[in-house]
N, CA, C and O of each residue as an XYZ file, in Angstrom:
348
protein
N     106.773    114.448    100.283
C     108.211    114.323    100.235
C     108.855    114.933    101.483
O     109.964    114.554    101.858
N     108.174    115.859    102.112
C     108.771    116.506    103.280
C     108.857    115.568    104.477
O     109.782    115.674    105.283
N     107.894    114.645    104.602
C     107.893    113.729    105.747
C     109.127    112.828    105.769
O     109.750    112.709    106.824
N     109.517    112.183    104.657
C     110.736    111.370    104.706
C     111.993    112.191    104.995
O     112.905    111.724    105.678
N     112.033    113.403    104.477
C     113.211    114.247    104.724
C     113.280    114.631    106.193
O     114.349    114.567    106.799
N     112.142    115.031    106.776
C     112.139    115.388    108.194
C     112.418    114.170    109.084
O     113.053    114.297    110.131
N     111.947    113.001    108.670
C     112.229    111.780    109.432
C     113.720    111.492    109.441
O     114.285    111.199    110.495
N     114.362    111.568    108.292
C     115.803    111.308    108.215
C     116.597    112.374    108.973
O     117.593    112.061    109.625
N     116.161    113.620    108.889
C     116.837    114.689    109.627
C     116.717    114.472    111.134
O     117.683    114.658    111.873
N     115.527    114.077    111.582
C     115.330    113.810    113.013
C     116.188    112.634    113.467
O     116.769    112.672    114.551
N     116.271    111.599    112.650
C     117.106    110.458    113.011
C     118.589    110.826    113.031
O     119.343    110.312    113.858
N     119.010    111.706    112.132
C     120.410    112.135    112.130
C     120.740    112.962    113.368
O     121.828    112.833    113.929
N     119.812    113.804    113.795
C     120.075    114.688    114.934
C     119.906    113.999    116.285
O     120.370    114.523    117.298
N     119.256    112.842    116.323
C     118.976    112.154    117.581
C     120.217    111.880    118.430
O     120.190    112.195    119.620
N     121.308    111.313    117.894
C     122.479    111.075    118.754
C     123.064    112.358    119.346
O     123.514    112.362    120.492
N     123.059    113.434    118.581
C     123.604    114.695    119.066
C     122.729    115.275    120.185
O     123.240    115.807    121.171
N     121.418    115.166    120.020
C     120.500    115.658    121.051
C     120.630    114.819    122.321
O     120.627    115.361    123.426
N     120.743    113.508    122.168
C     120.909    112.634    123.343
C     122.222    112.924    124.067
O     122.268    112.916    125.298
N     123.285    113.178    123.312
C     124.565    113.514    123.941
C     124.479    114.859    124.663
O     125.028    115.016    125.753
N     123.793    115.822    124.057
C     123.606    117.121    124.716
C     122.790    116.959    125.995
O     123.082    117.611    126.998
N     121.769    116.099    125.974
C     120.983    115.838    127.185
C     121.841    115.161    128.251
O     121.705    115.447    129.441
N     122.729    114.257    127.815
C     123.652    113.619    128.750
C     124.578    114.650    129.395
O     124.824    114.608    130.601
N     125.085    115.572    128.583
C     125.958    116.621    129.132
C     125.204    117.508    130.111
O     125.758    117.904    131.137
N     123.967    117.819    129.814
C     123.171    118.616    130.744
C     122.907    117.852    132.033
O     122.963    118.435    133.116
N     122.625    116.575    131.938
C     122.311    115.770    133.123
C     123.525    115.592    134.020
O     123.395    115.547    135.243
N     124.705    115.492    133.417
C     125.921    115.295    134.217
C     126.613    116.607    134.557
O     127.633    116.618    135.246
N     126.061    117.703    134.075
C     126.600    119.053    134.351
C     128.064    119.176    133.950
O     128.878    119.706    134.706
N     128.393    118.688    132.769
C     129.774    118.736    132.284
C     130.053    119.936    131.396
O     131.187    120.104    130.949
N     129.100    120.745    131.132
C     129.325    121.919    130.293
C     128.909    121.661    128.860
O     129.674    121.120    128.061
N     127.716    122.045    128.555
C     127.160    121.773    127.235
C     127.917    122.499    126.129
O     128.119    121.938    125.052
N     128.332    123.715    126.371
C     128.990    124.480    125.320
C     130.505    124.505    125.460
O     131.179    125.217    124.715
N     131.043    123.756    126.385
C     132.496    123.704    126.557
C     133.101    122.894    125.417
O     132.614    121.804    125.118
N     134.151    123.402    124.774
C     134.730    122.698    123.627
C     135.277    121.301    123.955
O     135.300    120.429    123.086
N     135.711    121.086    125.190
C     136.229    119.769    125.547
C     135.145    118.698    125.559
O     135.453    117.513    125.430
N     133.896    119.088    125.708
C     132.797    118.129    125.689
C     132.468    117.656    124.276
O     131.863    116.600    124.093
N     132.868    118.442    123.284
C     132.553    118.132    121.883
C     133.849    117.910    121.085
O     134.054    118.515    120.033
N     134.704    117.044    121.601
C     135.963    116.744    120.914
C     135.686    116.026    119.585
O     134.592    115.510    119.357
N     136.692    116.010    118.729
C     136.552    115.406    117.411
C     136.212    113.910    117.462
O     135.357    113.473    116.692
N     136.841    113.105    118.333
C     136.440    111.684    118.381
C     134.984    111.492    118.810
O     134.298    110.605    118.302
N     134.524    112.308    119.729
C     133.125    112.212    120.161
C     132.201    112.568    119.001
O     131.209    111.880    118.762
N     132.520    113.629    118.288
C     131.706    114.020    117.136
C     131.742    112.948    116.050
O     130.743    112.718    115.369
N     132.886    112.297    115.887
C     132.984    111.219    114.908
C     132.074    110.053    115.251
O     131.369    109.537    114.385
N     132.085    109.631    116.529
C     131.209    108.534    116.952
C     129.740    108.914    116.857
O     128.908    108.093    116.470
N     129.420    110.146    117.205
C     128.033    110.600    117.080
C     127.587    110.617    115.615
O     126.452    110.255    115.303
N     128.473    111.032    114.734
C     128.151    111.045    113.313
C     127.968    109.632    112.781
O     127.051    109.378    112.000
N     128.834    108.709    113.196
C     128.671    107.310    112.780
C     127.354    106.725    113.278
O     126.673    106.008    112.544
N     126.997    107.029    114.519
C     125.721    106.552    115.056
C     124.551    107.161    114.276
O     123.566    106.477    113.996
N     124.660    108.428    113.931
C     123.598    109.090    113.170
C     123.457    108.471    111.782
O     122.342    108.239    111.315
N     124.572    108.208    111.129
C     124.513    107.590    109.800
C     123.963    106.169    109.877
O     123.223    105.747    108.990
N     124.315    105.428    110.925
C     123.779    104.074    111.091
C     122.267    104.111    111.283
O     121.553    103.278    110.724
N     121.769    105.067    112.067
C     120.321    105.217    112.236
C     119.638    105.553    110.913
O     118.573    105.016    110.606
N     120.244    106.431    110.140
C     119.652    106.811    108.860
C     119.623    105.637    107.893
O     118.612    105.408    107.229
N     120.706    104.900    107.807
C     120.762    103.756    106.895
C     119.759    102.693    107.319
O     119.066    102.118    106.479
N     119.681    102.434    108.612
C     118.711    101.443    109.104
C     117.281    101.873    108.785
O     116.460    101.044    108.392
N     116.975    103.154    108.948
C     115.612    103.608    108.660
C     115.311    103.530    107.171
O     114.185    103.210    106.790
N     116.291    103.814    106.323
C     116.066    103.698    104.888
C     115.781    102.253    104.492
O     114.924    101.991    103.648
N     116.505    101.315    105.104
C     116.265     99.900    104.818
C     114.877     99.490    105.300
O     114.160     98.784    104.591
N     114.497     99.920    106.484
C     113.174     99.573    107.024
C     112.068    100.173    106.157
O     111.095     99.489    105.841
N     112.206    101.429    105.773
C     111.190    102.054    104.928
C     111.099    101.370    103.571
O     109.999    101.166    103.057
N     112.230    101.013    102.986
C     112.221    100.366    101.680
C     111.627     98.967    101.760
O     110.957     98.522    100.827
N     111.863     98.277    102.856
C     111.422     96.891    102.982
C     109.957     96.772    103.399
O     109.258     95.872    102.931
N     109.487     97.649    104.257
C     108.168     97.468    104.856
C     107.137     98.519    104.477
O     106.062     98.546    105.076
N     107.410     99.369    103.525
C     106.412    100.353    103.114
C     106.190    100.249    101.608
O     106.958     99.600    100.898
N     105.161    100.879    101.148
C     104.862    100.861     99.728
C     103.924     99.732     99.364
O     103.370     99.057    100.232
N     103.756     99.538     98.087
C     102.849     98.522     97.575
C     103.489     97.137     97.697
O     104.714     97.015     97.684
N     102.666     96.102     97.815
C     103.217     94.750     97.877
C     103.882     94.355     96.546
O     103.568     94.932     95.505
N     104.776     93.395     96.577
C     105.430     92.962     95.335
C     104.412     92.423     94.324
O     103.394     91.839     94.695
N     104.706     92.631     93.066
C     103.902     92.140     91.944
C     102.490     92.725     91.925
O     101.584     92.118     91.354
N     102.286     93.888     92.536
C     100.980     94.532     92.475
C     100.941     95.463     91.260
O     101.977     95.936     90.792
N      99.757     95.710     90.770
C      99.571     96.583     89.614
C      99.005     97.912     90.079
O      98.127     97.968     90.940
N      99.524     98.980     89.493
C      99.039    100.314     89.813
C      97.941    100.691     88.830
O      98.123    100.610     87.615
N      96.809    101.098     89.365
C      95.709    101.606     88.546
C      95.710    103.121     88.735
O      95.416    103.603     89.829
N      96.037    103.881     87.686
C      96.142    105.334     87.849
C      94.792    105.978     88.139
O      93.738    105.387     87.904
N      94.848    107.179     88.645
C      93.629    107.940     88.909
C      92.902    108.190     87.594
O      93.522    108.415     86.554
N      91.583    108.146     87.663
C      90.789    108.345     86.451
C      89.399    108.865     86.812
O      89.000    108.894     87.976
N      88.691    109.266     85.782
C      87.312    109.734     85.947
C      86.379    108.578     85.585
O      86.544    107.930     84.552
N      85.400    108.333     86.452
C      84.440    107.261     86.220
C      83.038    107.805     86.504
O      82.720    108.154     87.640
N      82.205    107.875     85.462
C      80.852    108.426     85.579
C      80.862    109.840     86.165
O      80.006    110.184     86.980
N      81.815    110.643     85.755
C      81.900    112.020     86.224
C      82.488    112.177     87.617
O      82.520    113.288     88.148
N      82.951    111.100     88.214
C      83.555    111.164     89.558
C      85.032    110.818     89.454
O      85.448    110.000     88.634
N      85.800    111.462     90.305
C      87.231    111.203     90.365
C      87.505    109.962     91.202
O      87.066    109.867     92.348
N      88.225    109.023     90.629
C      88.610    107.799     91.345
C      90.125    107.864     91.538
O      90.860    107.871     90.550
N      90.621    107.911     92.796
C      92.061    108.015     93.027
C      92.792    106.752     92.598
O      92.197    105.681     92.484
N      94.082    106.893     92.364
C      94.908    105.757     91.982
C      95.065    104.758     93.110
O      95.138    105.144     94.277
N      95.116    103.473     92.773
C      95.260    102.409     93.761
C      96.216    101.343     93.228
O      96.606    101.357     92.061
N      96.573    100.435     94.105
C      97.331     99.254     93.693
C      96.467     98.030     93.907
O      95.735     97.931     94.891
N      96.562     97.095     92.969
C      95.761     95.870     93.063
C      96.658     94.665     92.976
O      96.178     93.532     93.035
């Protein structure tokens, strides 16, 4: 469960990190309040939310078991543990 949370957190922080790198590259003052005005933060937040929503759609569409597959739960077979699978 930690991997999806860290993935979404990284995607949310990406626009802010890229903007900070842009400020460093252009020498405009990374910690100056004028560089982080409210409209800029709003656009960065919208970009971050768009990245998160897109990744959720991609993960939901292209990961997991195929449609109409059956889950066979984990079980013991001849004294050996057989992990759960989809068929």
